[in-house]
Amino acid sequence: VQLQASGGGLVQAGGSLRLSCAVSGRSSGMANSRYGVGWFRQAPGAEREFVAGISQSATSLYYADSVKGRFTIFTDNSKITVYLRMNSLKPEDTAVYYCAAGRSSYYRALQVDYEYDYWGQGTLVTVSS
């Protein structure tokens, strides 16, 4: 399984960005299995932290308290790409953002990093004050 994250960049505080995570290359073992996709971030000198997660059904969503009401995770109809819409960005949102996928039931989103089996490369988001 490969995950390709994109969409990072430099934005002023209060601005918006949309990150994309393209999920591809599922093995035959994964072809009929269910998985959840999530976004994590890691700021310089900080631990990696959960940001948002979505179930394969797209009906179960989880958000970190720090981003609730500002960030939205969603997927396209094909469920091949998962997006993270980030509004009202703050300097403290500056981090490398990673998308990840992990086996789950159809309706269950994942919140903990050890539940995720596959990780994409990060995309850097920088919010200037």
mmCIF file of N, CA and C in Angstrom:
data_model
loop_
_atom_site.group_PDB
_atom_site.id
_atom_site.type_symbol
_atom_site.label_atom_id
_atom_site.label_comp_id
_atom_site.label_asym_id
_atom_site.label_seq_id
_atom_site.Cartn_x
_atom_site.Cartn_y
_atom_site.Cartn_z
ATOM 1 N N VAL A 1 0.855 -1.186 0.000
ATOM 2 C CA VAL A 1 0.000 0.000 0.000
ATOM 3 C C VAL A 1 0.888 1.233 0.000
ATOM 4 N N GLN A 2 0.575 2.142 -0.893
ATOM 5 C CA GLN A 2 1.327 3.398 -0.929
ATOM 6 C C GLN A 2 0.391 4.562 -0.646
ATOM 7 N N LEU A 3 0.893 5.507 0.088
ATOM 8 C CA LEU A 3 0.136 6.721 0.366
ATOM 9 C C LEU A 3 0.987 7.911 -0.050
ATOM 10 N N GLN A 4 0.395 8.799 -0.786
ATOM 11 C CA GLN A 4 1.101 9.972 -1.294
ATOM 12 C C GLN A 4 0.400 11.222 -0.779
ATOM 13 N N ALA A 5 1.078 11.928 0.113
ATOM 14 C CA ALA A 5 0.519 13.159 0.668
ATOM 15 C C ALA A 5 1.037 14.354 -0.117
ATOM 16 N N SER A 6 0.185 15.349 -0.277
ATOM 17 C CA SER A 6 0.567 16.564 -0.977
ATOM 18 C C SER A 6 -0.296 17.711 -0.496
ATOM 19 N N GLY A 7 0.063 18.920 -0.902
ATOM 20 C CA GLY A 7 -0.751 20.085 -0.602
ATOM 21 C C GLY A 7 -0.202 21.006 0.461
ATOM 22 N N GLY A 8 0.917 20.654 1.064
ATOM 23 C CA GLY A 8 1.491 21.519 2.068
ATOM 24 C C GLY A 8 2.051 22.791 1.461
ATOM 25 N N GLY A 9 2.397 23.732 2.330
ATOM 26 C CA GLY A 9 2.961 24.982 1.853
ATOM 27 C C GLY A 9 3.031 26.000 2.962
ATOM 28 N N LEU A 10 3.294 27.220 2.554
ATOM 29 C CA LEU A 10 3.395 28.339 3.481
ATOM 30 C C LEU A 10 2.124 29.169 3.397
ATOM 31 N N VAL A 11 1.537 29.456 4.539
ATOM 32 C CA VAL A 11 0.300 30.226 4.580
ATOM 33 C C VAL A 11 0.336 31.140 5.789
ATOM 34 N N GLN A 12 -0.352 32.249 5.693
ATOM 35 C CA GLN A 12 -0.427 33.166 6.817
ATOM 36 C C GLN A 12 -1.459 32.675 7.832
ATOM 37 N N ALA A 13 -1.282 33.079 9.051
ATOM 38 C CA ALA A 13 -2.253 32.733 10.093
ATOM 39 C C ALA A 13 -3.640 33.199 9.666
ATOM 40 N N GLY A 14 -4.613 32.336 9.904
ATOM 41 C CA GLY A 14 -5.976 32.622 9.482
ATOM 42 C C GLY A 14 -6.316 32.085 8.107
ATOM 43 N N GLY A 15 -5.312 31.650 7.394
ATOM 44 C CA GLY A 15 -5.523 31.137 6.044
ATOM 45 C C GLY A 15 -5.947 29.679 6.034
ATOM 46 N N SER A 16 -6.030 29.143 4.823
ATOM 47 C CA SER A 16 -6.508 27.772 4.636
ATOM 48 C C SER A 16 -5.589 27.006 3.704
ATOM 49 N N LEU A 17 -5.586 25.691 3.890
ATOM 50 C CA LEU A 17 -4.891 24.781 2.994
ATOM 51 C C LEU A 17 -5.705 23.500 2.903
ATOM 52 N N ARG A 18 -5.532 22.797 1.796
ATOM 53 C CA ARG A 18 -6.139 21.480 1.683
ATOM 54 C C ARG A 18 -5.054 20.460 1.358
ATOM 55 N N LEU A 19 -4.908 19.497 2.228
ATOM 56 C CA LEU A 19 -3.962 18.400 2.006
ATOM 57 C C LEU A 19 -4.687 17.231 1.334
ATOM 58 N N SER A 20 -3.948 16.508 0.504
ATOM 59 C CA SER A 20 -4.500 15.333 -0.171
ATOM 60 C C SER A 20 -3.652 14.113 0.138
ATOM 61 N N CYS A 21 -4.301 12.973 0.251
ATOM 62 C CA CYS A 21 -3.612 11.708 0.463
ATOM 63 C C CYS A 21 -4.170 10.693 -0.531
ATOM 64 N N ALA A 22 -3.360 10.330 -1.515
ATOM 65 C CA ALA A 22 -3.777 9.344 -2.508
ATOM 66 C C ALA A 22 -3.348 7.961 -2.033
ATOM 67 N N VAL A 23 -4.317 7.053 -1.944
ATOM 68 C CA VAL A 23 -4.070 5.682 -1.477
ATOM 69 C C VAL A 23 -4.070 4.761 -2.686
ATOM 70 N N SER A 24 -3.002 4.008 -2.860
ATOM 71 C CA SER A 24 -2.913 3.136 -4.024
ATOM 72 C C SER A 24 -2.140 1.878 -3.699
ATOM 73 N N GLY A 25 -2.175 0.922 -4.646
ATOM 74 C CA GLY A 25 -1.330 -0.251 -4.572
ATOM 75 C C GLY A 25 -1.723 -1.246 -3.507
ATOM 76 N N ARG A 26 -3.005 -1.358 -3.250
ATOM 77 C CA ARG A 26 -3.403 -2.335 -2.251
ATOM 78 C C ARG A 26 -3.044 -3.735 -2.740
ATOM 79 N N SER A 27 -2.476 -4.522 -1.840
ATOM 80 C CA SER A 27 -2.108 -5.890 -2.190
ATOM 81 C C SER A 27 -3.369 -6.742 -2.280
ATOM 82 N N SER A 28 -3.217 -7.960 -2.843
ATOM 83 C CA SER A 28 -4.384 -8.831 -2.951
ATOM 84 C C SER A 28 -4.959 -9.116 -1.573
ATOM 85 N N GLY A 29 -4.087 -9.123 -0.584
ATOM 86 C CA GLY A 29 -4.582 -9.355 0.765
ATOM 87 C C GLY A 29 -5.416 -8.208 1.284
ATOM 88 N N MET A 30 -5.182 -7.040 0.752
ATOM 89 C CA MET A 30 -5.919 -5.879 1.218
ATOM 90 C C MET A 30 -7.123 -5.582 0.344
ATOM 91 N N ALA A 31 -7.187 -6.253 -0.816
ATOM 92 C CA ALA A 31 -8.188 -5.874 -1.814
ATOM 93 C C ALA A 31 -9.595 -5.913 -1.245
ATOM 94 N N ASN A 32 -9.884 -6.882 -0.400
ATOM 95 C CA ASN A 32 -11.230 -6.992 0.126
ATOM 96 C C ASN A 32 -11.283 -6.670 1.608
ATOM 97 N N SER A 33 -10.227 -6.078 2.120
ATOM 98 C CA SER A 33 -10.236 -5.756 3.541
ATOM 99 C C SER A 33 -10.580 -4.293 3.721
ATOM 100 N N ARG A 34 -10.926 -3.974 4.905
ATOM 101 C CA ARG A 34 -11.361 -2.637 5.224
ATOM 102 C C ARG A 34 -10.229 -1.870 5.902
ATOM 103 N N TYR A 35 -10.212 -0.599 5.681
ATOM 104 C CA TYR A 35 -9.160 0.190 6.309
ATOM 105 C C TYR A 35 -9.653 1.591 6.608
ATOM 106 N N GLY A 36 -9.037 2.191 7.567
ATOM 107 C CA GLY A 36 -9.275 3.588 7.886
ATOM 108 C C GLY A 36 -8.053 4.399 7.498
ATOM 109 N N VAL A 37 -8.264 5.675 7.253
ATOM 110 C CA VAL A 37 -7.171 6.569 6.879
ATOM 111 C C VAL A 37 -7.145 7.730 7.862
ATOM 112 N N GLY A 38 -5.963 8.167 8.193
ATOM 113 C CA GLY A 38 -5.847 9.266 9.126
ATOM 114 C C GLY A 38 -4.725 10.224 8.774
ATOM 115 N N TRP A 39 -4.741 11.359 9.445
ATOM 116 C CA TRP A 39 -3.684 12.361 9.318
ATOM 117 C C TRP A 39 -3.034 12.543 10.685
ATOM 118 N N PHE A 40 -1.727 12.611 10.677
ATOM 119 C CA PHE A 40 -0.940 12.902 11.855
ATOM 120 C C PHE A 40 -0.034 14.084 11.528
ATOM 121 N N ARG A 41 0.537 14.678 12.553
ATOM 122 C CA ARG A 41 1.504 15.746 12.310
ATOM 123 C C ARG A 41 2.610 15.690 13.350
ATOM 124 N N GLN A 42 3.740 16.217 12.960
ATOM 125 C CA GLN A 42 4.873 16.286 13.872
ATOM 126 C C GLN A 42 5.557 17.629 13.696
ATOM 127 N N ALA A 43 5.509 18.397 14.762
ATOM 128 C CA ALA A 43 6.174 19.694 14.780
ATOM 129 C C ALA A 43 7.629 19.503 15.194
ATOM 130 N N PRO A 44 8.499 20.443 14.864
ATOM 131 C CA PRO A 44 9.914 20.323 15.245
ATOM 132 C C PRO A 44 10.069 20.136 16.744
ATOM 133 N N GLY A 45 10.794 19.109 17.125
ATOM 134 C CA GLY A 45 11.055 18.857 18.523
ATOM 135 C C GLY A 45 9.894 18.282 19.307
ATOM 136 N N ALA A 46 8.822 17.925 18.613
ATOM 137 C CA ALA A 46 7.630 17.419 19.300
ATOM 138 C C ALA A 46 7.344 15.984 18.875
ATOM 139 N N GLU A 47 6.489 15.327 19.660
ATOM 140 C CA GLU A 47 6.048 13.986 19.315
ATOM 141 C C GLU A 47 5.043 14.066 18.159
ATOM 142 N N ARG A 48 4.945 12.969 17.424
ATOM 143 C CA ARG A 48 3.911 12.886 16.404
ATOM 144 C C ARG A 48 2.547 12.817 17.087
ATOM 145 N N GLU A 49 1.574 13.524 16.553
ATOM 146 C CA GLU A 49 0.257 13.529 17.163
ATOM 147 C C GLU A 49 -0.841 13.289 16.121
ATOM 148 N N PHE A 50 -1.890 12.662 16.590
ATOM 149 C CA PHE A 50 -3.052 12.393 15.758
ATOM 150 C C PHE A 50 -3.768 13.705 15.446
ATOM 151 N N VAL A 51 -4.238 13.838 14.217
ATOM 152 C CA VAL A 51 -4.985 15.025 13.816
ATOM 153 C C VAL A 51 -6.433 14.667 13.492
ATOM 154 N N ALA A 52 -6.623 13.712 12.592
ATOM 155 C CA ALA A 52 -7.981 13.346 12.174
ATOM 156 C C ALA A 52 -7.972 11.961 11.559
ATOM 157 N N GLY A 53 -9.103 11.265 11.664
ATOM 158 C CA GLY A 53 -9.230 9.933 11.078
ATOM 159 C C GLY A 53 -10.615 9.751 10.487
ATOM 160 N N ILE A 54 -10.702 8.925 9.455
ATOM 161 C CA ILE A 54 -11.966 8.665 8.777
ATOM 162 C C ILE A 54 -12.074 7.181 8.490
ATOM 163 N N SER A 55 -13.279 6.639 8.665
ATOM 164 C CA SER A 55 -13.511 5.234 8.358
ATOM 165 C C SER A 55 -13.671 5.046 6.849
ATOM 166 N N GLN A 56 -13.599 3.799 6.395
ATOM 167 C CA GLN A 56 -13.761 3.560 4.965
ATOM 168 C C GLN A 56 -15.172 3.922 4.504
ATOM 169 N N SER A 57 -16.150 3.780 5.391
ATOM 170 C CA SER A 57 -17.514 4.185 5.061
ATOM 171 C C SER A 57 -17.665 5.695 4.975
ATOM 172 N N ALA A 58 -16.673 6.401 5.520
ATOM 173 C CA ALA A 58 -16.689 7.874 5.596
ATOM 174 C C ALA A 58 -17.771 8.383 6.536
ATOM 175 N N THR A 59 -18.331 7.504 7.337
ATOM 176 C CA THR A 59 -19.387 7.926 8.268
ATOM 177 C C THR A 59 -18.876 8.118 9.680
ATOM 178 N N SER A 60 -17.685 7.651 9.964
ATOM 179 C CA SER A 60 -17.086 7.815 11.286
ATOM 180 C C SER A 60 -15.860 8.707 11.158
ATOM 181 N N LEU A 61 -15.854 9.788 11.945
ATOM 182 C CA LEU A 61 -14.778 10.765 11.888
ATOM 183 C C LEU A 61 -14.276 11.043 13.294
ATOM 184 N N TYR A 62 -12.979 11.178 13.430
ATOM 185 C CA TYR A 62 -12.387 11.587 14.700
ATOM 186 C C TYR A 62 -11.482 12.791 14.448
ATOM 187 N N TYR A 63 -11.448 13.699 15.430
ATOM 188 C CA TYR A 63 -10.575 14.855 15.351
ATOM 189 C C TYR A 63 -9.873 15.058 16.689
ATOM 190 N N ALA A 64 -8.646 15.532 16.617
ATOM 191 C CA ALA A 64 -7.974 15.980 17.826
ATOM 192 C C ALA A 64 -8.679 17.239 18.320
ATOM 193 N N ASP A 65 -8.709 17.421 19.625
ATOM 194 C CA ASP A 65 -9.377 18.599 20.193
ATOM 195 C C ASP A 65 -8.796 19.898 19.644
ATOM 196 N N SER A 66 -7.521 19.892 19.367
ATOM 197 C CA SER A 66 -6.853 21.116 18.924
ATOM 198 C C SER A 66 -7.279 21.566 17.527
ATOM 199 N N VAL A 67 -7.917 20.680 16.758
ATOM 200 C CA VAL A 67 -8.290 21.054 15.391
ATOM 201 C C VAL A 67 -9.799 21.003 15.154
ATOM 202 N N LYS A 68 -10.545 20.560 16.148
ATOM 203 C CA LYS A 68 -12.002 20.476 15.984
ATOM 204 C C LYS A 68 -12.584 21.831 15.624
ATOM 205 N N GLY A 69 -13.475 21.829 14.633
ATOM 206 C CA GLY A 69 -14.103 23.061 14.196
ATOM 207 C C GLY A 69 -13.297 23.829 13.177
ATOM 208 N N ARG A 70 -12.038 23.451 12.983
ATOM 209 C CA ARG A 70 -11.189 24.143 12.000
ATOM 210 C C ARG A 70 -10.786 23.215 10.857
ATOM 211 N N PHE A 71 -10.563 21.957 11.160
ATOM 212 C CA PHE A 71 -10.125 20.985 10.153
ATOM 213 C C PHE A 71 -11.266 20.045 9.815
ATOM 214 N N THR A 72 -11.295 19.615 8.564
ATOM 215 C CA THR A 72 -12.297 18.650 8.117
ATOM 216 C C THR A 72 -11.612 17.566 7.300
ATOM 217 N N ILE A 73 -11.860 16.317 7.668
ATOM 218 C CA ILE A 73 -11.344 15.193 6.884
ATOM 219 C C ILE A 73 -12.483 14.648 6.046
ATOM 220 N N PHE A 74 -12.218 14.382 4.779
ATOM 221 C CA PHE A 74 -13.254 13.855 3.909
ATOM 222 C C PHE A 74 -12.600 13.096 2.768
ATOM 223 N N THR A 75 -13.411 12.382 2.020
ATOM 224 C CA THR A 75 -12.889 11.587 0.921
ATOM 225 C C THR A 75 -13.715 11.812 -0.333
ATOM 226 N N ASP A 76 -13.157 11.469 -1.464
ATOM 227 C CA ASP A 76 -13.927 11.589 -2.694
ATOM 228 C C ASP A 76 -14.793 10.341 -2.866
ATOM 229 N N ASN A 77 -15.640 10.328 -3.881
ATOM 230 C CA ASN A 77 -16.597 9.225 -4.050
ATOM 231 C C ASN A 77 -15.897 7.893 -4.246
ATOM 232 N N SER A 78 -14.743 7.924 -4.877
ATOM 233 C CA SER A 78 -14.020 6.673 -5.095
ATOM 234 C C SER A 78 -13.307 6.190 -3.840
ATOM 235 N N LYS A 79 -13.174 7.090 -2.877
ATOM 236 C CA LYS A 79 -12.476 6.789 -1.622
ATOM 237 C C LYS A 79 -11.025 6.401 -1.872
ATOM 238 N N ILE A 80 -10.484 6.901 -2.964
ATOM 239 C CA ILE A 80 -9.079 6.669 -3.243
ATOM 240 C C ILE A 80 -8.236 7.791 -2.683
ATOM 241 N N THR A 81 -8.810 8.986 -2.580
ATOM 242 C CA THR A 81 -8.098 10.139 -2.043
ATOM 243 C C THR A 81 -8.802 10.629 -0.783
ATOM 244 N N VAL A 82 -8.024 10.875 0.247
ATOM 245 C CA VAL A 82 -8.554 11.424 1.500
ATOM 246 C C VAL A 82 -7.961 12.821 1.664
ATOM 247 N N TYR A 83 -8.811 13.770 1.994
ATOM 248 C CA TYR A 83 -8.403 15.165 2.085
ATOM 249 C C TYR A 83 -8.453 15.636 3.537
ATOM 250 N N LEU A 84 -7.675 16.653 3.809
ATOM 251 C CA LEU A 84 -7.743 17.351 5.091
ATOM 252 C C LEU A 84 -7.842 18.833 4.778
ATOM 253 N N ARG A 85 -9.035 19.357 4.978
ATOM 254 C CA ARG A 85 -9.247 20.776 4.783
ATOM 255 C C ARG A 85 -8.913 21.489 6.078
ATOM 256 N N MET A 86 -8.010 22.450 6.030
ATOM 257 C CA MET A 86 -7.550 23.151 7.226
ATOM 258 C C MET A 86 -7.880 24.622 7.092
ATOM 259 N N ASN A 87 -8.770 25.095 7.946
ATOM 260 C CA ASN A 87 -9.153 26.506 7.969
ATOM 261 C C ASN A 87 -8.650 27.165 9.240
ATOM 262 N N SER A 88 -8.658 28.484 9.237
ATOM 263 C CA SER A 88 -8.258 29.268 10.424
ATOM 264 C C SER A 88 -6.936 28.761 10.980
ATOM 265 N N LEU A 89 -5.972 28.609 10.110
ATOM 266 C CA LEU A 89 -4.686 28.052 10.534
ATOM 267 C C LEU A 89 -3.972 28.957 11.512
ATOM 268 N N LYS A 90 -3.268 28.334 12.447
ATOM 269 C CA LYS A 90 -2.530 29.029 13.483
ATOM 270 C C LYS A 90 -1.050 28.664 13.364
ATOM 271 N N PRO A 91 -0.174 29.505 13.857
ATOM 272 C CA PRO A 91 1.253 29.157 13.817
ATOM 273 C C PRO A 91 1.544 27.801 14.476
ATOM 274 N N GLU A 92 0.785 27.463 15.489
ATOM 275 C CA GLU A 92 1.005 26.176 16.173
ATOM 276 C C GLU A 92 0.581 24.975 15.342
ATOM 277 N N ASP A 93 -0.037 25.215 14.190
ATOM 278 C CA ASP A 93 -0.359 24.116 13.273
ATOM 279 C C ASP A 93 0.837 23.769 12.377
ATOM 280 N N THR A 94 1.888 24.549 12.466
ATOM 281 C CA THR A 94 3.089 24.287 11.675
ATOM 282 C C THR A 94 3.663 22.919 12.034
ATOM 283 N N ALA A 95 3.819 22.075 11.030
ATOM 284 C CA ALA A 95 4.308 20.714 11.250
ATOM 285 C C ALA A 95 4.448 20.007 9.918
ATOM 286 N N VAL A 96 5.094 18.858 9.954
ATOM 287 C CA VAL A 96 5.031 17.940 8.818
ATOM 288 C C VAL A 96 3.799 17.063 9.020
ATOM 289 N N TYR A 97 2.951 17.033 8.027
ATOM 290 C CA TYR A 97 1.709 16.266 8.103
ATOM 291 C C TYR A 97 1.871 14.961 7.332
ATOM 292 N N TYR A 98 1.458 13.860 7.966
ATOM 293 C CA TYR A 98 1.554 12.532 7.385
ATOM 294 C C TYR A 98 0.171 11.907 7.268
ATOM 295 N N CYS A 99 -0.068 11.184 6.187
ATOM 296 C CA CYS A 99 -1.277 10.381 6.130
ATOM 297 C C CYS A 99 -0.898 8.913 6.326
ATOM 298 N N ALA A 100 -1.836 8.159 6.839
ATOM 299 C CA ALA A 100 -1.581 6.764 7.162
ATOM 300 C C ALA A 100 -2.852 5.954 6.966
ATOM 301 N N ALA A 101 -2.703 4.645 6.768
ATOM 302 C CA ALA A 101 -3.843 3.750 6.606
ATOM 303 C C ALA A 101 -3.634 2.513 7.469
ATOM 304 N N GLY A 102 -4.738 1.996 7.991
ATOM 305 C CA GLY A 102 -4.660 0.801 8.819
ATOM 306 C C GLY A 102 -5.918 -0.037 8.682
ATOM 307 N N ARG A 103 -5.779 -1.339 8.862
ATOM 308 C CA ARG A 103 -6.925 -2.234 8.773
ATOM 309 C C ARG A 103 -7.940 -1.916 9.858
ATOM 310 N N SER A 104 -9.195 -1.932 9.468
ATOM 311 C CA SER A 104 -10.255 -1.613 10.420
ATOM 312 C C SER A 104 -11.552 -2.165 9.871
ATOM 313 N N SER A 105 -12.593 -2.082 10.646
ATOM 314 C CA SER A 105 -13.910 -2.432 10.137
ATOM 315 C C SER A 105 -14.411 -1.284 9.268
ATOM 316 N N TYR A 106 -15.441 -1.552 8.492
ATOM 317 C CA TYR A 106 -15.937 -0.588 7.509
ATOM 318 C C TYR A 106 -16.377 0.720 8.146
ATOM 319 N N TYR A 107 -16.917 0.638 9.352
ATOM 320 C CA TYR A 107 -17.483 1.834 9.971
ATOM 321 C C TYR A 107 -16.612 2.429 11.066
ATOM 322 N N ARG A 108 -15.416 1.916 11.252
ATOM 323 C CA ARG A 108 -14.588 2.370 12.367
ATOM 324 C C ARG A 108 -13.389 3.194 11.899
ATOM 325 N N ALA A 109 -13.309 4.384 12.423
ATOM 326 C CA ALA A 109 -12.133 5.215 12.172
ATOM 327 C C ALA A 109 -11.081 4.906 13.229
ATOM 328 N N LEU A 110 -9.832 5.138 12.922
ATOM 329 C CA LEU A 110 -8.717 4.835 13.815
ATOM 330 C C LEU A 110 -8.151 6.114 14.396
ATOM 331 N N GLN A 111 -7.735 6.041 15.670
ATOM 332 C CA GLN A 111 -7.232 7.235 16.336
ATOM 333 C C GLN A 111 -5.795 7.113 16.811
ATOM 334 N N VAL A 112 -5.310 5.896 16.970
ATOM 335 C CA VAL A 112 -4.014 5.700 17.610
ATOM 336 C C VAL A 112 -2.990 5.277 16.571
ATOM 337 N N ASP A 113 -1.775 5.791 16.700
ATOM 338 C CA ASP A 113 -0.813 5.566 15.626
ATOM 339 C C ASP A 113 -0.451 4.093 15.454
ATOM 340 N N TYR A 114 -0.480 3.300 16.547
ATOM 341 C CA TYR A 114 -0.087 1.899 16.391
ATOM 342 C C TYR A 114 -1.140 1.076 15.645
ATOM 343 N N GLU A 115 -2.296 1.648 15.401
ATOM 344 C CA GLU A 115 -3.324 0.975 14.615
ATOM 345 C C GLU A 115 -3.089 1.149 13.113
ATOM 346 N N TYR A 116 -2.196 2.032 12.763
ATOM 347 C CA TYR A 116 -1.934 2.311 11.353
ATOM 348 C C TYR A 116 -0.745 1.491 10.867
ATOM 349 N N ASP A 117 -0.941 0.825 9.724
ATOM 350 C CA ASP A 117 0.087 -0.061 9.192
ATOM 351 C C ASP A 117 0.926 0.576 8.092
ATOM 352 N N TYR A 118 0.364 1.535 7.396
ATOM 353 C CA TYR A 118 1.026 2.118 6.238
ATOM 354 C C TYR A 118 1.101 3.634 6.394
ATOM 355 N N TRP A 119 2.253 4.163 6.060
ATOM 356 C CA TRP A 119 2.495 5.599 6.228
ATOM 357 C C TRP A 119 3.026 6.189 4.936
ATOM 358 N N GLY A 120 2.551 7.395 4.633
ATOM 359 C CA GLY A 120 3.087 8.110 3.495
ATOM 360 C C GLY A 120 4.208 9.038 3.920
ATOM 361 N N GLN A 121 4.847 9.658 2.942
ATOM 362 C CA GLN A 121 5.851 10.662 3.268
ATOM 363 C C GLN A 121 5.113 11.906 3.738
ATOM 364 N N GLY A 122 5.767 12.755 4.425
ATOM 365 C CA GLY A 122 5.113 13.926 4.967
ATOM 366 C C GLY A 122 5.046 15.074 3.988
ATOM 367 N N THR A 123 4.177 16.008 4.290
ATOM 368 C CA THR A 123 4.108 17.261 3.551
ATOM 369 C C THR A 123 4.150 18.390 4.576
ATOM 370 N N LEU A 124 5.005 19.373 4.335
ATOM 371 C CA LEU A 124 5.261 20.413 5.318
ATOM 372 C C LEU A 124 4.234 21.535 5.213
ATOM 373 N N VAL A 125 3.663 21.859 6.350
ATOM 374 C CA VAL A 125 2.753 23.003 6.461
ATOM 375 C C VAL A 125 3.408 24.020 7.377
ATOM 376 N N THR A 126 3.568 25.229 6.895
ATOM 377 C CA THR A 126 4.159 26.305 7.685
ATOM 378 C C THR A 126 3.170 27.452 7.755
ATOM 379 N N VAL A 127 2.812 27.833 8.964
ATOM 380 C CA VAL A 127 1.867 28.929 9.171
ATOM 381 C C VAL A 127 2.621 30.092 9.795
ATOM 382 N N SER A 128 2.662 31.191 9.101
ATOM 383 C CA SER A 128 3.379 32.369 9.600
ATOM 384 C C SER A 128 2.432 33.278 10.369
ATOM 385 N N SER A 129 2.983 33.927 11.369
ATOM 386 C CA SER A 129 2.150 34.808 12.206
ATOM 387 C C SER A 129 2.093 36.216 11.638
#
